[in-house]
mmCIF file of C-alpha atoms in Angstrom:
data_model
loop_
_atom_site.group_PDB
_atom_site.id
_atom_site.type_symbol
_atom_site.label_atom_id
_atom_site.label_comp_id
_atom_site.label_asym_id
_atom_site.label_seq_id
_atom_site.Cartn_x
_atom_site.Cartn_y
_atom_site.Cartn_z
ATOM 1 C CA MET A 257 11.593 -20.556 -39.631
ATOM 2 C CA ASN A 258 12.532 -17.562 -36.996
ATOM 3 C CA PRO A 259 10.259 -14.773 -36.989
ATOM 4 C CA LEU A 260 13.204 -12.415 -36.620
ATOM 5 C CA THR A 261 14.497 -13.331 -39.801
ATOM 6 C CA THR A 262 11.659 -13.859 -41.875
ATOM 7 C CA ALA A 263 8.508 -11.904 -43.210
ATOM 8 C CA THR A 264 6.052 -14.465 -42.497
ATOM 9 C CA PRO A 265 4.570 -14.056 -39.397
ATOM 10 C CA LYS A 266 2.595 -16.946 -37.307
ATOM 11 C CA ARG A 267 -1.120 -16.524 -37.036
ATOM 12 C CA THR A 268 -1.598 -16.131 -33.137
ATOM 13 C CA SER A 269 -4.524 -17.539 -31.533
ATOM 14 C CA PRO A 270 -7.104 -15.278 -30.630
ATOM 15 C CA THR A 271 -7.935 -13.908 -27.386
ATOM 16 C CA GLN A 272 -9.630 -16.342 -24.929
ATOM 17 C CA TRP A 273 -10.824 -13.705 -22.135
ATOM 18 C CA SER A 274 -12.619 -10.458 -21.943
ATOM 19 C CA GLU A 275 -13.510 -8.198 -18.812
ATOM 20 C CA SER A 276 -16.786 -7.639 -20.365
ATOM 21 C CA ARG A 277 -17.868 -10.794 -18.768
ATOM 22 C CA LEU A 278 -17.915 -9.612 -15.529
ATOM 23 C CA PRO A 279 -21.479 -9.099 -14.019
ATOM 24 C CA ALA A 280 -22.686 -5.422 -14.343
ATOM 25 C CA VAL A 281 -23.687 -5.361 -10.629
ATOM 26 C CA LEU A 282 -20.096 -5.594 -9.723
ATOM 27 C CA ALA A 283 -19.048 -2.776 -11.667
ATOM 28 C CA ASP A 284 -19.745 -0.068 -8.942
ATOM 29 C CA PRO A 285 -18.618 -2.060 -6.111
ATOM 30 C CA LEU A 286 -15.442 -3.464 -7.828
ATOM 31 C CA ARG A 287 -14.599 -0.072 -8.901
ATOM 32 C CA ARG A 288 -14.627 1.208 -5.224
ATOM 33 C CA ALA A 289 -12.763 -2.035 -4.023
ATOM 34 C CA ALA A 290 -9.951 -1.760 -6.419
ATOM 35 C CA GLY A 291 -9.855 2.018 -6.892
ATOM 36 C CA SER A 292 -7.161 3.387 -4.429
ATOM 37 C CA GLU A 293 -8.698 7.018 -4.523
ATOM 38 C CA PHE A 294 -11.758 5.264 -2.692
ATOM 39 C CA GLY A 295 -9.726 3.653 0.286
ATOM 40 C CA TYR A 296 -12.770 1.470 1.709
ATOM 41 C CA VAL A 297 -14.423 -1.977 0.490
ATOM 42 C CA PRO A 298 -18.237 -1.379 0.588
ATOM 43 C CA LEU A 299 -20.581 -4.218 1.739
ATOM 44 C CA VAL A 300 -22.676 -5.903 -1.074
ATOM 45 C CA SER A 301 -25.809 -7.835 -0.779
ATOM 46 C CA ALA A 302 -25.964 -11.209 -0.760
ATOM 47 C CA ASP A 303 -26.916 -11.485 -4.645
ATOM 48 C CA VAL A 304 -24.295 -9.339 -5.936
ATOM 49 C CA ALA A 305 -21.822 -11.619 -3.534
ATOM 50 C CA ALA A 306 -23.098 -14.756 -5.488
ATOM 51 C CA THR A 307 -21.710 -13.466 -8.613
ATOM 52 C CA ILE A 308 -18.269 -12.813 -6.949
ATOM 53 C CA PRO A 309 -16.982 -16.663 -7.337
ATOM 54 C CA ALA A 310 -17.568 -16.697 -11.048
ATOM 55 C CA ALA A 311 -16.421 -13.308 -11.806
ATOM 56 C CA LEU A 312 -12.942 -14.030 -9.505
ATOM 57 C CA ALA A 313 -12.396 -17.425 -11.623
ATOM 58 C CA ALA A 314 -13.085 -15.072 -15.024
ATOM 59 C CA LEU A 315 -10.165 -12.854 -14.016
ATOM 60 C CA LYS A 316 -7.932 -14.944 -12.796
ATOM 61 C CA ALA A 317 -8.180 -17.169 -16.137
ATOM 62 C CA GLY A 318 -7.598 -13.631 -17.734
ATOM 63 C CA MET A 319 -3.929 -14.305 -15.874
ATOM 64 C CA ALA A 320 -3.080 -17.152 -17.720
ATOM 65 C CA PRO A 321 0.495 -16.746 -19.389
ATOM 66 C CA SER A 322 1.061 -16.878 -23.282
ATOM 67 C CA THR A 323 2.068 -19.925 -24.824
ATOM 68 C CA GLU A 324 5.359 -19.926 -26.853
ATOM 69 C CA GLU A 325 3.474 -20.233 -30.093
ATOM 70 C CA GLN A 326 1.747 -16.766 -29.228
ATOM 71 C CA ILE A 327 5.095 -14.858 -28.392
ATOM 72 C CA GLU A 328 6.431 -15.924 -31.454
ATOM 73 C CA GLY A 329 3.699 -15.038 -33.395
ATOM 74 C CA LEU A 330 3.415 -11.288 -32.008
ATOM 75 C CA MET A 331 7.190 -11.038 -32.425
ATOM 76 C CA GLY A 332 6.658 -12.086 -36.280
ATOM 77 C CA SER A 333 3.806 -9.893 -37.046
ATOM 78 C CA ILE A 334 5.834 -6.597 -35.158
ATOM 79 C CA ALA A 335 8.988 -7.921 -37.077
ATOM 80 C CA LEU A 336 7.550 -6.869 -40.170
ATOM 81 C CA LEU A 337 7.670 -3.234 -39.380
ATOM 82 C CA TYR A 338 11.369 -3.231 -39.077
ATOM 83 C CA PRO A 339 14.376 -3.989 -41.160
ATOM 84 C CA ALA A 340 15.222 -7.936 -41.158
ATOM 85 C CA ALA A 341 17.808 -8.060 -38.261
ATOM 86 C CA LYS A 342 21.407 -8.734 -39.205
ATOM 87 C CA VAL A 343 21.829 -11.990 -37.262
ATOM 88 C CA THR A 344 22.495 -15.642 -37.908
ATOM 89 C CA GLU A 345 19.744 -18.006 -37.435
ATOM 90 C CA LYS A 346 20.926 -19.261 -34.376
ATOM 91 C CA GLU A 347 21.416 -15.803 -32.813
ATOM 92 C CA ALA A 348 17.644 -15.147 -33.531
ATOM 93 C CA GLU A 349 16.777 -18.516 -32.240
ATOM 94 C CA ALA A 350 18.564 -17.471 -28.914
ATOM 95 C CA ARG A 351 16.961 -14.038 -29.022
ATOM 96 C CA LEU A 352 13.695 -15.468 -29.523
ATOM 97 C CA ASP A 353 14.331 -17.918 -26.615
ATOM 98 C CA LEU A 354 15.055 -15.340 -24.226
ATOM 99 C CA TYR A 355 11.766 -13.173 -25.387
ATOM 100 C CA ILE A 356 9.471 -15.797 -24.823
ATOM 101 C CA ASP A 357 11.195 -16.769 -21.268
ATOM 102 C CA LEU A 358 11.097 -13.095 -20.249
ATOM 103 C CA LEU A 359 7.515 -12.541 -21.347
ATOM 104 C CA GLN A 360 5.660 -15.502 -20.996
ATOM 105 C CA ASP A 361 4.279 -14.746 -17.624
ATOM 106 C CA ILE A 362 2.415 -11.702 -19.119
ATOM 107 C CA PRO A 363 -1.386 -12.999 -20.253
ATOM 108 C CA PHE A 364 -1.920 -12.967 -24.130
ATOM 109 C CA ASP A 365 -4.336 -10.088 -24.600
ATOM 110 C CA ILE A 366 -2.101 -7.839 -22.411
ATOM 111 C CA LEU A 367 0.752 -8.705 -23.882
ATOM 112 C CA SER A 368 -0.415 -8.282 -27.681
ATOM 113 C CA ALA A 369 -1.549 -4.594 -26.586
ATOM 114 C CA ALA A 370 2.186 -4.169 -25.091
ATOM 115 C CA PHE A 371 3.456 -5.265 -28.575
ATOM 116 C CA LYS A 372 1.417 -2.858 -30.689
ATOM 117 C CA SER A 373 1.908 -0.151 -27.872
ATOM 118 C CA ALA A 374 5.750 -0.443 -27.775
ATOM 119 C CA ALA A 375 6.067 -0.699 -31.532
ATOM 120 C CA GLN A 376 4.016 2.328 -31.729
ATOM 121 C CA THR A 377 6.793 4.627 -29.990
ATOM 122 C CA SER A 378 9.912 2.125 -30.903
ATOM 123 C CA ARG A 379 12.486 3.496 -33.855
ATOM 124 C CA PHE A 380 13.768 -0.278 -32.961
ATOM 125 C CA PHE A 381 12.336 -3.704 -32.485
ATOM 126 C CA PRO A 382 11.071 -3.418 -29.013
ATOM 127 C CA THR A 383 13.105 -4.788 -26.136
ATOM 128 C CA VAL A 384 11.525 -7.036 -23.291
ATOM 129 C CA ALA A 385 12.027 -3.761 -20.833
ATOM 130 C CA GLU A 386 9.834 -1.423 -23.087
ATOM 131 C CA ILE A 387 6.916 -4.256 -23.987
ATOM 132 C CA ARG A 388 7.136 -5.253 -19.768
ATOM 133 C CA GLU A 389 6.527 -1.630 -19.248
ATOM 134 C CA ALA A 390 3.763 -1.243 -21.844
ATOM 135 C CA ALA A 391 2.011 -3.881 -20.443
ATOM 136 C CA LEU A 392 2.441 -3.096 -16.697
ATOM 137 C CA PRO A 393 -0.684 -0.997 -16.427
ATOM 138 C CA ALA A 394 -3.298 -3.057 -17.622
ATOM 139 C CA ARG A 395 -1.420 -6.121 -15.879
ATOM 140 C CA ARG A 396 -1.582 -4.239 -12.664
ATOM 141 C CA GLU A 397 -5.361 -3.064 -13.132
ATOM 142 C CA ARG A 398 -6.149 -6.694 -13.860
ATOM 143 C CA LEU A 399 -4.354 -7.872 -10.733
ATOM 144 C CA ASN A 400 -6.074 -5.037 -8.535
ATOM 145 C CA LYS A 401 -9.392 -5.900 -9.607
ATOM 146 C CA ILE A 402 -8.882 -9.890 -8.687
ATOM 147 C CA ASN A 403 -7.936 -8.299 -4.921
ATOM 148 C CA GLY A 404 -10.876 -5.777 -5.100
ATOM 149 C CA LEU A 405 -13.005 -9.200 -5.849
ATOM 150 C CA LYS A 406 -11.237 -10.893 -3.249
ATOM 151 C CA ALA A 407 -12.034 -7.996 -0.521
ATOM 152 C CA LEU A 408 -15.616 -7.787 -1.543
ATOM 153 C CA ALA A 409 -16.116 -11.253 -0.732
ATOM 154 C CA LEU A 410 -14.136 -11.149 2.324
ATOM 155 C CA LYS A 411 -15.831 -8.108 3.663
ATOM 156 C CA HIS A 412 -19.000 -9.667 2.830
ATOM 157 C CA ARG A 413 -18.196 -13.127 4.673
ATOM 158 C CA LEU A 414 -17.124 -10.980 7.698
ATOM 159 C CA GLU A 415 -20.031 -8.385 7.824
ATOM 160 C CA GLY A 416 -22.847 -9.558 5.893
ATOM 161 C CA GLU A 417 -25.710 -10.590 8.006
ATOM 162 C CA GLN A 418 -26.785 -13.508 6.215
ATOM 163 C CA SER A 419 -23.443 -14.876 6.260
ATOM 164 C CA ARG A 420 -23.010 -14.420 9.624
ATOM 165 C CA GLN A 421 -25.854 -16.222 10.322
ATOM 166 C CA ALA A 422 -25.651 -19.139 7.620
ATOM 167 C CA GLN A 423 -21.595 -19.588 8.455
ATOM 168 C CA ALA A 424 -19.120 -19.916 10.688
ATOM 169 C CA PRO A 425 -16.819 -17.579 11.908
ATOM 170 C CA MET A 426 -13.450 -16.721 9.655
ATOM 171 C CA SER A 427 -10.423 -18.422 10.476
ATOM 172 C CA ALA A 428 -7.612 -16.408 11.558
ATOM 173 C CA ALA A 429 -5.897 -17.167 8.318
ATOM 174 C CA GLU A 430 -9.127 -16.019 6.338
ATOM 175 C CA ILE A 431 -8.725 -12.330 8.223
ATOM 176 C CA GLU A 432 -5.106 -12.743 7.774
ATOM 177 C CA GLU A 433 -5.849 -12.555 4.029
ATOM 178 C CA ALA A 434 -8.482 -9.957 4.023
ATOM 179 C CA ASN A 435 -6.020 -7.649 6.166
ATOM 180 C CA ALA A 436 -3.374 -8.137 3.296
ATOM 181 C CA ILE A 437 -5.252 -7.503 0.484
ATOM 182 C CA PHE A 438 -6.791 -4.529 2.018
ATOM 183 C CA GLN A 439 -3.458 -3.429 2.643
ATOM 184 C CA ARG A 440 -2.360 -3.911 -0.952
ATOM 185 C CA LEU A 441 -5.145 -1.981 -2.381
ATOM 186 C CA GLY A 442 -4.469 0.984 0.068
ATOM 187 C CA ILE A 443 -7.917 0.475 2.142
ATOM 188 C CA ARG A 444 -7.636 1.543 5.542
ATOM 189 C CA THR A 445 -10.167 -1.283 7.164
ATOM 190 C CA ARG A 446 -8.568 -3.637 9.037
ATOM 191 C CA TYR A 447 -9.835 -7.024 10.931
ATOM 192 C CA ALA A 448 -8.897 -8.126 14.179
ATOM 193 C CA ALA A 449 -8.579 -11.492 15.744
ATOM 194 C CA ASP A 450 -12.340 -11.204 16.799
ATOM 195 C CA GLY A 451 -13.657 -10.336 13.417
ATOM 196 C CA THR A 452 -14.788 -6.577 14.351
ATOM 197 C CA SER A 453 -13.344 -3.683 12.160
ATOM 198 C CA TYR A 454 -11.219 -1.100 12.559
ATOM 199 C CA GLU A 455 -9.565 1.790 10.605
ATOM 200 C CA ILE A 456 -6.142 2.739 10.517
ATOM 201 C CA GLU A 457 -4.776 6.480 10.004
ATOM 202 C CA ARG A 458 -4.470 7.455 6.540
ATOM 203 C CA GLY A 459 -1.302 7.253 5.020
ATOM 204 C CA ASN A 460 0.187 5.301 8.013
ATOM 205 C CA THR A 461 2.228 2.421 6.363
ATOM 206 C CA GLY A 462 2.821 0.552 10.041
ATOM 207 C CA ASP A 463 -0.929 -0.393 9.905
ATOM 208 C CA GLN A 464 -1.562 0.914 13.830
ATOM 209 C CA GLU A 465 -4.856 1.009 14.900
ATOM 210 C CA ALA A 466 -6.238 4.673 14.755
ATOM 211 C CA LYS A 467 -10.311 3.976 15.808
ATOM 212 C CA ALA A 468 -12.763 1.023 16.207
ATOM 213 C CA ALA A 469 -15.483 0.758 13.288
#
């Protein structure tokens, strides 16, 4: 039974992830690290840094793709808002397969909200482009938070006093990863090969050194 040619939607499985699970102590430093208006990553304490791995794992779990059943269920629910599509069962199945293929990479909770948002403004069944556009802000925010947590962890790894005493210096690959994350987040701090930090000029997209930190 195809959700585009029937008025009986499938039940979708509940959302498996919630940002409320992130530790409260990470709220402010993560807001600073993931918010482009700040442009820097704060150095967190060892206690706060210890909460990052679990928080990062939770956020990464929140990026899990939607299943075929979840997308079919969403389409069935939204289809109730519109007149039945005048297509053959074969055409409806092909359309469903395309929606699944082109939307499956979006996490289910974000996709569900995007379907609802698109349906509120569309007079016709939402297109893939409309749904993806509606999902983009929440998806981008979650990715920024993942990068923000990585940035917090990497800065603590490089500059935290206890970390420096207890661990070996970061490798060239780790420093390269830190610089790449900082660049994506619009953060001006960069690390040299020896682990020292410096700032690039504000608005400089070439990542040229401006001053030693």
